XYZ file of C-alpha atoms in Angstrom:
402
model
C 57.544 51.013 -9.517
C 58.117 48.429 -11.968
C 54.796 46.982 -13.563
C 55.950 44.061 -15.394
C 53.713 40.719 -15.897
C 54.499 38.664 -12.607
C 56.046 34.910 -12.737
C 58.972 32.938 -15.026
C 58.175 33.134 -18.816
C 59.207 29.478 -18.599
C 56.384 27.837 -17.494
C 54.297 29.271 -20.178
C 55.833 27.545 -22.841
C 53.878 24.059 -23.348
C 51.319 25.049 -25.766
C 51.255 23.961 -29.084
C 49.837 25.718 -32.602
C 46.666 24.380 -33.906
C 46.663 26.870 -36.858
C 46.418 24.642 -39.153
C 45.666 20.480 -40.270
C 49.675 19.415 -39.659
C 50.176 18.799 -36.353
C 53.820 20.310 -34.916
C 56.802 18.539 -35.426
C 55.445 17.141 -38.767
C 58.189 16.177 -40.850
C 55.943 16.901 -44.313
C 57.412 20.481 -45.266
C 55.485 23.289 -46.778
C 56.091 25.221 -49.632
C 57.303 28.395 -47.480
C 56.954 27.082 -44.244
C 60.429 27.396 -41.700
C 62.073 24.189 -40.756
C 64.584 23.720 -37.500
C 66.747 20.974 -36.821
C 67.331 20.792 -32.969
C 70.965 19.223 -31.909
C 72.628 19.260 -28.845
C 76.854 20.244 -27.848
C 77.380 16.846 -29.890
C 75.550 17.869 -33.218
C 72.530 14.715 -32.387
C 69.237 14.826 -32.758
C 67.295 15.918 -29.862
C 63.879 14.234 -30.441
C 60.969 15.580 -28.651
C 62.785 19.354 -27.903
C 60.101 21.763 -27.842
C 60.399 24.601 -30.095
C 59.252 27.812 -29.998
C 58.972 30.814 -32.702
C 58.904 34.325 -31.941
C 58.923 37.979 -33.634
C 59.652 41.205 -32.447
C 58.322 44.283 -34.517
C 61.676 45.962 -36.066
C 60.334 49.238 -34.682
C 61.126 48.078 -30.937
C 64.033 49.140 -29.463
C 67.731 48.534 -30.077
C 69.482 45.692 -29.510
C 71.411 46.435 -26.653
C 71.687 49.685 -24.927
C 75.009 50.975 -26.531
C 73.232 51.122 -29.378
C 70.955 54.038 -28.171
C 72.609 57.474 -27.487
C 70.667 58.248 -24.789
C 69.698 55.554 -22.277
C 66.593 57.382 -21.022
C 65.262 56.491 -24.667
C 65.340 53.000 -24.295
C 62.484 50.401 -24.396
C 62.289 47.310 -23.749
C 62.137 44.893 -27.255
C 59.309 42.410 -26.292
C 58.604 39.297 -28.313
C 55.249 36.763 -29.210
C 55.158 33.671 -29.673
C 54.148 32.484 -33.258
C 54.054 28.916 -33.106
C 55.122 25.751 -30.200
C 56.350 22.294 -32.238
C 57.904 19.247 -31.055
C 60.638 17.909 -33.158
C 60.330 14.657 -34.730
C 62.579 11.612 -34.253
C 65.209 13.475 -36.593
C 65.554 16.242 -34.195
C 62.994 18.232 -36.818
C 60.623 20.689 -36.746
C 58.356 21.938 -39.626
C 56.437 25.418 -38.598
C 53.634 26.260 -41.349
C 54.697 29.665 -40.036
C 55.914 30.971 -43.607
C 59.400 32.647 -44.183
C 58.545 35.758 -45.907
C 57.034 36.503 -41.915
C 60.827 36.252 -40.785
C 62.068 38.063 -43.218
C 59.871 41.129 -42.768
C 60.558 41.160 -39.251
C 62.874 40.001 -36.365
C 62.579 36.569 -35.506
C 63.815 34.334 -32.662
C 63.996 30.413 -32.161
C 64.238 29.010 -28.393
C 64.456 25.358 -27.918
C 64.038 23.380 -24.646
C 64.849 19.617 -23.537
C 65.494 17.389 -21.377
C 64.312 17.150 -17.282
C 63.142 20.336 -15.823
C 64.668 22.213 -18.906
C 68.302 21.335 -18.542
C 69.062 21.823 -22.270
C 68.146 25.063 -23.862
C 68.737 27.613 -26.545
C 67.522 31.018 -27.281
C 68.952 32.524 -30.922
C 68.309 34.746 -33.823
C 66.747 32.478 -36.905
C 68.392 32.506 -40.481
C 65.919 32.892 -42.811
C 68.133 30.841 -45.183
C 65.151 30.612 -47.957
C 63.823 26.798 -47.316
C 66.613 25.407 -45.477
C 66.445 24.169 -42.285
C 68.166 26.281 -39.492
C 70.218 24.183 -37.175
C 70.151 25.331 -33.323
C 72.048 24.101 -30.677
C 70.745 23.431 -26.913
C 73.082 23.508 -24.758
C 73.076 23.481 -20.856
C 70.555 26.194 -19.485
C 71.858 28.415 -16.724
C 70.651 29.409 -13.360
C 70.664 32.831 -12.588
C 69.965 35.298 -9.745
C 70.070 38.940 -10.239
C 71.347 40.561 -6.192
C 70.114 44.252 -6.071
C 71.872 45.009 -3.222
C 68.818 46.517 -1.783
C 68.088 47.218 1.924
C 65.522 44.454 3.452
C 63.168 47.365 3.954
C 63.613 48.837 0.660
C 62.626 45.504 -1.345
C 59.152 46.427 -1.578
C 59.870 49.339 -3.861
C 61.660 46.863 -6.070
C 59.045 46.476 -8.654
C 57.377 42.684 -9.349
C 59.628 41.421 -11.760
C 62.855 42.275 -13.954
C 63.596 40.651 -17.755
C 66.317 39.599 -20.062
C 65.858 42.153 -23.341
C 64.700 40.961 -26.605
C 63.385 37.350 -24.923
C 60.761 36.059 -23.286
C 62.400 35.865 -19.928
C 61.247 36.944 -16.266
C 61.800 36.507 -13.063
C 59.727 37.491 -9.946
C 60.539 39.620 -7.209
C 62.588 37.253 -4.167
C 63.115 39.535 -1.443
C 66.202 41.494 -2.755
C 66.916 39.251 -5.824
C 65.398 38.775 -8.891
C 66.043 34.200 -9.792
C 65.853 32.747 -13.405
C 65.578 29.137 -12.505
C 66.304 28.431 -16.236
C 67.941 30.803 -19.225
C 69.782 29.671 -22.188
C 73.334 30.679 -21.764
C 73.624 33.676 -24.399
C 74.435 37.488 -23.887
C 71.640 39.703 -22.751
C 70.234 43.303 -21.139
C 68.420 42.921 -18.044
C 65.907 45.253 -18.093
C 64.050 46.472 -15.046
C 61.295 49.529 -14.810
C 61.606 49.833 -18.773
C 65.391 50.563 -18.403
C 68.741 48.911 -18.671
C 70.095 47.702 -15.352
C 73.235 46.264 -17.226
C 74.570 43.696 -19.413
C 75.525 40.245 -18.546
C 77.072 37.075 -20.291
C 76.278 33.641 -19.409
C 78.092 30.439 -20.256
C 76.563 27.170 -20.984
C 75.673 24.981 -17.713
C 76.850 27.350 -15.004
C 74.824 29.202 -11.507
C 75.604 33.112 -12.205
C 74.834 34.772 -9.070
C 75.495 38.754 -9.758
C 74.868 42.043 -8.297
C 73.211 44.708 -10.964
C 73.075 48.355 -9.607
C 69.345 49.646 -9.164
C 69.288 53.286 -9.244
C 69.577 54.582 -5.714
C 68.444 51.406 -3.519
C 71.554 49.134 -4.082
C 73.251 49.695 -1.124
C 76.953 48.088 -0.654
C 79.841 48.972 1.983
C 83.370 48.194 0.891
C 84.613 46.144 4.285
C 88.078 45.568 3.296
C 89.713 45.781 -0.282
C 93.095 45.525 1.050
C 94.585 48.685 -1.241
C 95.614 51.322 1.365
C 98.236 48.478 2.759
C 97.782 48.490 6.145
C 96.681 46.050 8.351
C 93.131 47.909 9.075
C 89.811 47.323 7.644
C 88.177 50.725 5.910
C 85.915 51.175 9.101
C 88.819 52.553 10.923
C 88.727 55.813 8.328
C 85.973 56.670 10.376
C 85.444 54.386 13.320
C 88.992 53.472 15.424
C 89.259 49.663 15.695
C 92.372 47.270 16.186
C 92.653 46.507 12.429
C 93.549 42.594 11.206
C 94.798 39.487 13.365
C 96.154 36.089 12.574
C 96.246 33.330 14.926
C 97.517 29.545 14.644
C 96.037 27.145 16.684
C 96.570 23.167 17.304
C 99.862 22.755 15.817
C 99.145 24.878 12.578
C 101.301 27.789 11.343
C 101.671 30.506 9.240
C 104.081 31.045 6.523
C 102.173 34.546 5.606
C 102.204 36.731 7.339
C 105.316 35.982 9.149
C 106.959 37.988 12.096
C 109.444 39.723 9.680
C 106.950 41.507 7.194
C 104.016 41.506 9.691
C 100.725 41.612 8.008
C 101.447 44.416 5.603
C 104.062 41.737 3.729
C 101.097 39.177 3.268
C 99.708 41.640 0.698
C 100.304 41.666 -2.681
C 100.518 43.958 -5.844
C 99.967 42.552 -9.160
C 99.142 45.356 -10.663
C 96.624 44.000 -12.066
C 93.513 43.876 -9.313
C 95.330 46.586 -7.152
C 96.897 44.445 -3.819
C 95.070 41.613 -2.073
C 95.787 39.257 1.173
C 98.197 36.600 0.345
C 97.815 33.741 3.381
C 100.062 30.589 3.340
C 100.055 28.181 6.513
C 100.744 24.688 7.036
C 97.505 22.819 9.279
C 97.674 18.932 10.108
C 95.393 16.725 11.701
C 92.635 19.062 14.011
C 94.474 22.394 13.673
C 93.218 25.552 11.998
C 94.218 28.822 11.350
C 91.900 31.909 11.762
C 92.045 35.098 10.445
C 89.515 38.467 12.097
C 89.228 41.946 12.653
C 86.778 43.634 15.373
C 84.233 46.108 13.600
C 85.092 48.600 16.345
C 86.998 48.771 20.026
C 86.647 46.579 22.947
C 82.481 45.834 22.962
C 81.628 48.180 20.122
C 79.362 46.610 17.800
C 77.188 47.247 14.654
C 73.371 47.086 13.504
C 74.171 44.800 10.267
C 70.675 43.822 9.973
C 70.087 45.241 7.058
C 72.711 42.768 5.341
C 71.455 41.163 2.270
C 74.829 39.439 1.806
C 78.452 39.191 2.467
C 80.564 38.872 -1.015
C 84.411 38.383 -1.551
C 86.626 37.235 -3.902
C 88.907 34.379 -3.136
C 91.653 32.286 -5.060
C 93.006 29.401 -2.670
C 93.078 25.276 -1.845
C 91.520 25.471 1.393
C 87.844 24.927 3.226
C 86.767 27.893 5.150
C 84.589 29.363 6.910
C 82.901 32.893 6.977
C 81.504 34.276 10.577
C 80.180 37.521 11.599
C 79.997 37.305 15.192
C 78.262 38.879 18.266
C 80.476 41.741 20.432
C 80.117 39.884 23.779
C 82.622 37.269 24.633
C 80.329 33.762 25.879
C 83.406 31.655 27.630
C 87.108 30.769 26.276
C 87.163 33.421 23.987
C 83.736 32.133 21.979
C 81.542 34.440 20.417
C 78.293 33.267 19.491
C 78.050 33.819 15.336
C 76.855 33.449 11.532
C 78.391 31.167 10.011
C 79.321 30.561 6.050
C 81.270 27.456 5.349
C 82.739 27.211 1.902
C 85.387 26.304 -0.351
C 88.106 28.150 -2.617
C 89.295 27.052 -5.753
C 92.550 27.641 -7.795
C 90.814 30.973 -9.910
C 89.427 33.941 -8.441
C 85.560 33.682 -7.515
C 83.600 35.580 -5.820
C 81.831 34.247 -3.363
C 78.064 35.726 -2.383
C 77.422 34.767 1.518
C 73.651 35.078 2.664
C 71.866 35.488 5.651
C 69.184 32.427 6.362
C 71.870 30.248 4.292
C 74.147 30.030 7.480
C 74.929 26.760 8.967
C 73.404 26.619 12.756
C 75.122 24.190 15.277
C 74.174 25.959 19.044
C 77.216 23.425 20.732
C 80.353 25.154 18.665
C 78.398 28.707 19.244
C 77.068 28.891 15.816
C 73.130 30.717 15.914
C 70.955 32.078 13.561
C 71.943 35.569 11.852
C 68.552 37.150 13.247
C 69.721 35.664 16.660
C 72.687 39.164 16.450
C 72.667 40.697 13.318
C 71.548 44.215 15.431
C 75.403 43.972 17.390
C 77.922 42.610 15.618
C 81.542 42.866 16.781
C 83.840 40.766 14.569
C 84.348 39.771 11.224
C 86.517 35.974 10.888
C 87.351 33.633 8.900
C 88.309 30.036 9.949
C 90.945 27.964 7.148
C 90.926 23.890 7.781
C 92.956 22.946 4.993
C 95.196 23.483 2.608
C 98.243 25.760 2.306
C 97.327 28.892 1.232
C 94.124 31.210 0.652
C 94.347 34.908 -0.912
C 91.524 36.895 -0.586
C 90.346 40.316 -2.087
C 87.195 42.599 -1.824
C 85.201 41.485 1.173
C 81.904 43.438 0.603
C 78.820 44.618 2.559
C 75.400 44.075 0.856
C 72.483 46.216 1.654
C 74.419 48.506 3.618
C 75.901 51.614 2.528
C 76.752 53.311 5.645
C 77.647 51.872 9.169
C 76.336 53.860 11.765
């Protein structure tokens, strides 16, 4: 059970030092006192930024954990806040914290600006004698941390998970752990007082990851495409009809054609082992579609455990992701969950939830609670474009189908 304090460090971060008769973001400077110049991606001034001094006792742990021999060692490096200030028109701070404090120990500067903390920074400080050290905020980051934990499991999670060496949480959400706001940096995410893994995030971007959590992250590898055939990896155990591809409304496909069959739409780089290479050609109202069936005829599966769908996809297209029920409605329809989303021309991988489908009863499109307990068919629907290749379709919160 993880005991860690509950809510985002973030919002904890308005108060101010009264420690002494300056008030913060004075520009007077002290004899020893530390001075920070706050600038954004543009080296400007940010007036106003809010900045923040911490320390962390050099007996806490290592920095990261491949700096510890033994992993079951580690502890997590926790930091306190020495002093808030506001910087001055100048982008300017003056802390009467002195340096010889910094010296003696590890400290840490975070700044934060702008509209629900869009600009932010979390770094090391210089002690460069009585110099001012320059920091740069930058575009904070969103991030969610997936455990890939069964729905029933997620109360054996633990409260909250944090970001080594900084003063950021993030509260238990179900199966995820969600920073609304990080400075992009490199960090350890640290849950129960151990590593979970390490993770890099740029400047301005939504990470949405899946860290491994000891036994309850729970994933099924659907379809990786490596054994090149044209059957999903249920069929290792449980028969099914493998992969279609249909055309419909004037569309076509390119890949597979009738020559290599499915087989030739797959590709070796040999680089990411072999993947689904689709090309088609869709005007006006047509569509192409590409499915599997789970199992046989009106065999279906309990996916209700399903935290998320995930898969990696490089293309120019809109599609759409659908797991859908086992029983035929009318015209071949299938009532189903539906993902709609969009490739672009790098790999991504794409994370797919349940309660984030789009519902529209009239084209058959329900709730996942509606059938997650018998699902029948996997699909995806392609509206555009000319070509979609797609690797790694994965199974969250599942580890075996039964």
């Amino acid at each position: 059970m993880f005991y860690f304090a509950l809510g985002l460090i973030l919002a904890a971060f308005s108060g101010c030092s009264d420690s002494g008769p300056e008030t913060a973001g004075a520009t007077s400077e002290t004899t020893n006192g530390i001075a920070v110049v706050a600038l954004d991606g543009v080296h400007k001034p940010i007036p106003q930024a809010r900045v923040t001094l911490y320390q962390r006792p050099r007996a806490a742990s290592a920095e990261s954990p491949s700096e510890v021999q033994d992993v079951t060692q580690f502890l997590p490096s926790y930091v306190t806040a020495l002093e808030t200030a506001t910087a001055d028109d100048s982008g300017k701070v003056q802390f009467e914290t002195e340096l010889d404090q910094c010296q003696n120990a590890r400290c840490y500067v975070e700044g934060i600006a702008g509209e629900d903390s869009s600009l932010m920074v979390w770094t090391k400080f210089n002690a460069k004698d009585s110099l001012a050290d320059e920091i740069e905020l930058l575009p904070s980051v969103s991030l969610t941390v997936r455990t890939g934990a069964a729905a029933s499991d997620s109360t054996v999670l633990g409260s909250s998970v944090m970001l080594d060496a900084t003063p950021y949480w993030a509260k238990n959400d179900g199966n995820d752990f969600v920073f609304s706001h990080v400075p992009a940096g490199l960090y350890t995410i640290v849950a129960n007082s151990q590593p979970v893994g390490d993770i890099s995030l740029d400047a301005g971007t939504s990470v949405d990851t899946l860290m491994w959590f000891q036994e309850l992250t729970h994933e099924y590898v659907f379809e990786d495409f490596d054994d090149g055939d044209n059957l999903n990896n249920l069929a290792k155990t449980y028969p099914n009809y493998g992969w279609y591809y249909l055309p419909h409304k004037g569309a076509s496909f390119e890949s597979p054609d009738s020559a290599g069959g499915f087989a030739g739409a797959l590709v070796d780089d040999g680089a990411r082992g072999k993947y689904l290479s689709l090309k088609f050609t869709i005007q006006d109202t047509g569509y192409v579609m590409l499915g599997t069936r789970l199992g046989l005829d009106t065999g279906y599966y309990d996916l209700s455990a399903l935290t998320a769908v995930r898969l990696k996809v490089r293309g120019d297209c809109m599609f759409a992701v659908a797991l859908e029920h086992y029983r035929q409605i009318e015209n071949n329809n299938y009532n189903k969950a539906l993902w709609f989303t969009k490739a672009s021309d790098e790999w991504t991988e794409l994370v797919l939830r349940p309660g984030e489908e789009i519902v529209d009863s009239k084209n058959y499109q329900v709730s996942w609670d509606e059938i997650s307990s018998e699902i029948g068919i996997f699909s995806i629907f392609i509206y555009n474009g000319s070509f979609l290749e797609i690797d790694e379709i994965v199974f969250e919160g599942i580890q075996i189908i039964d």
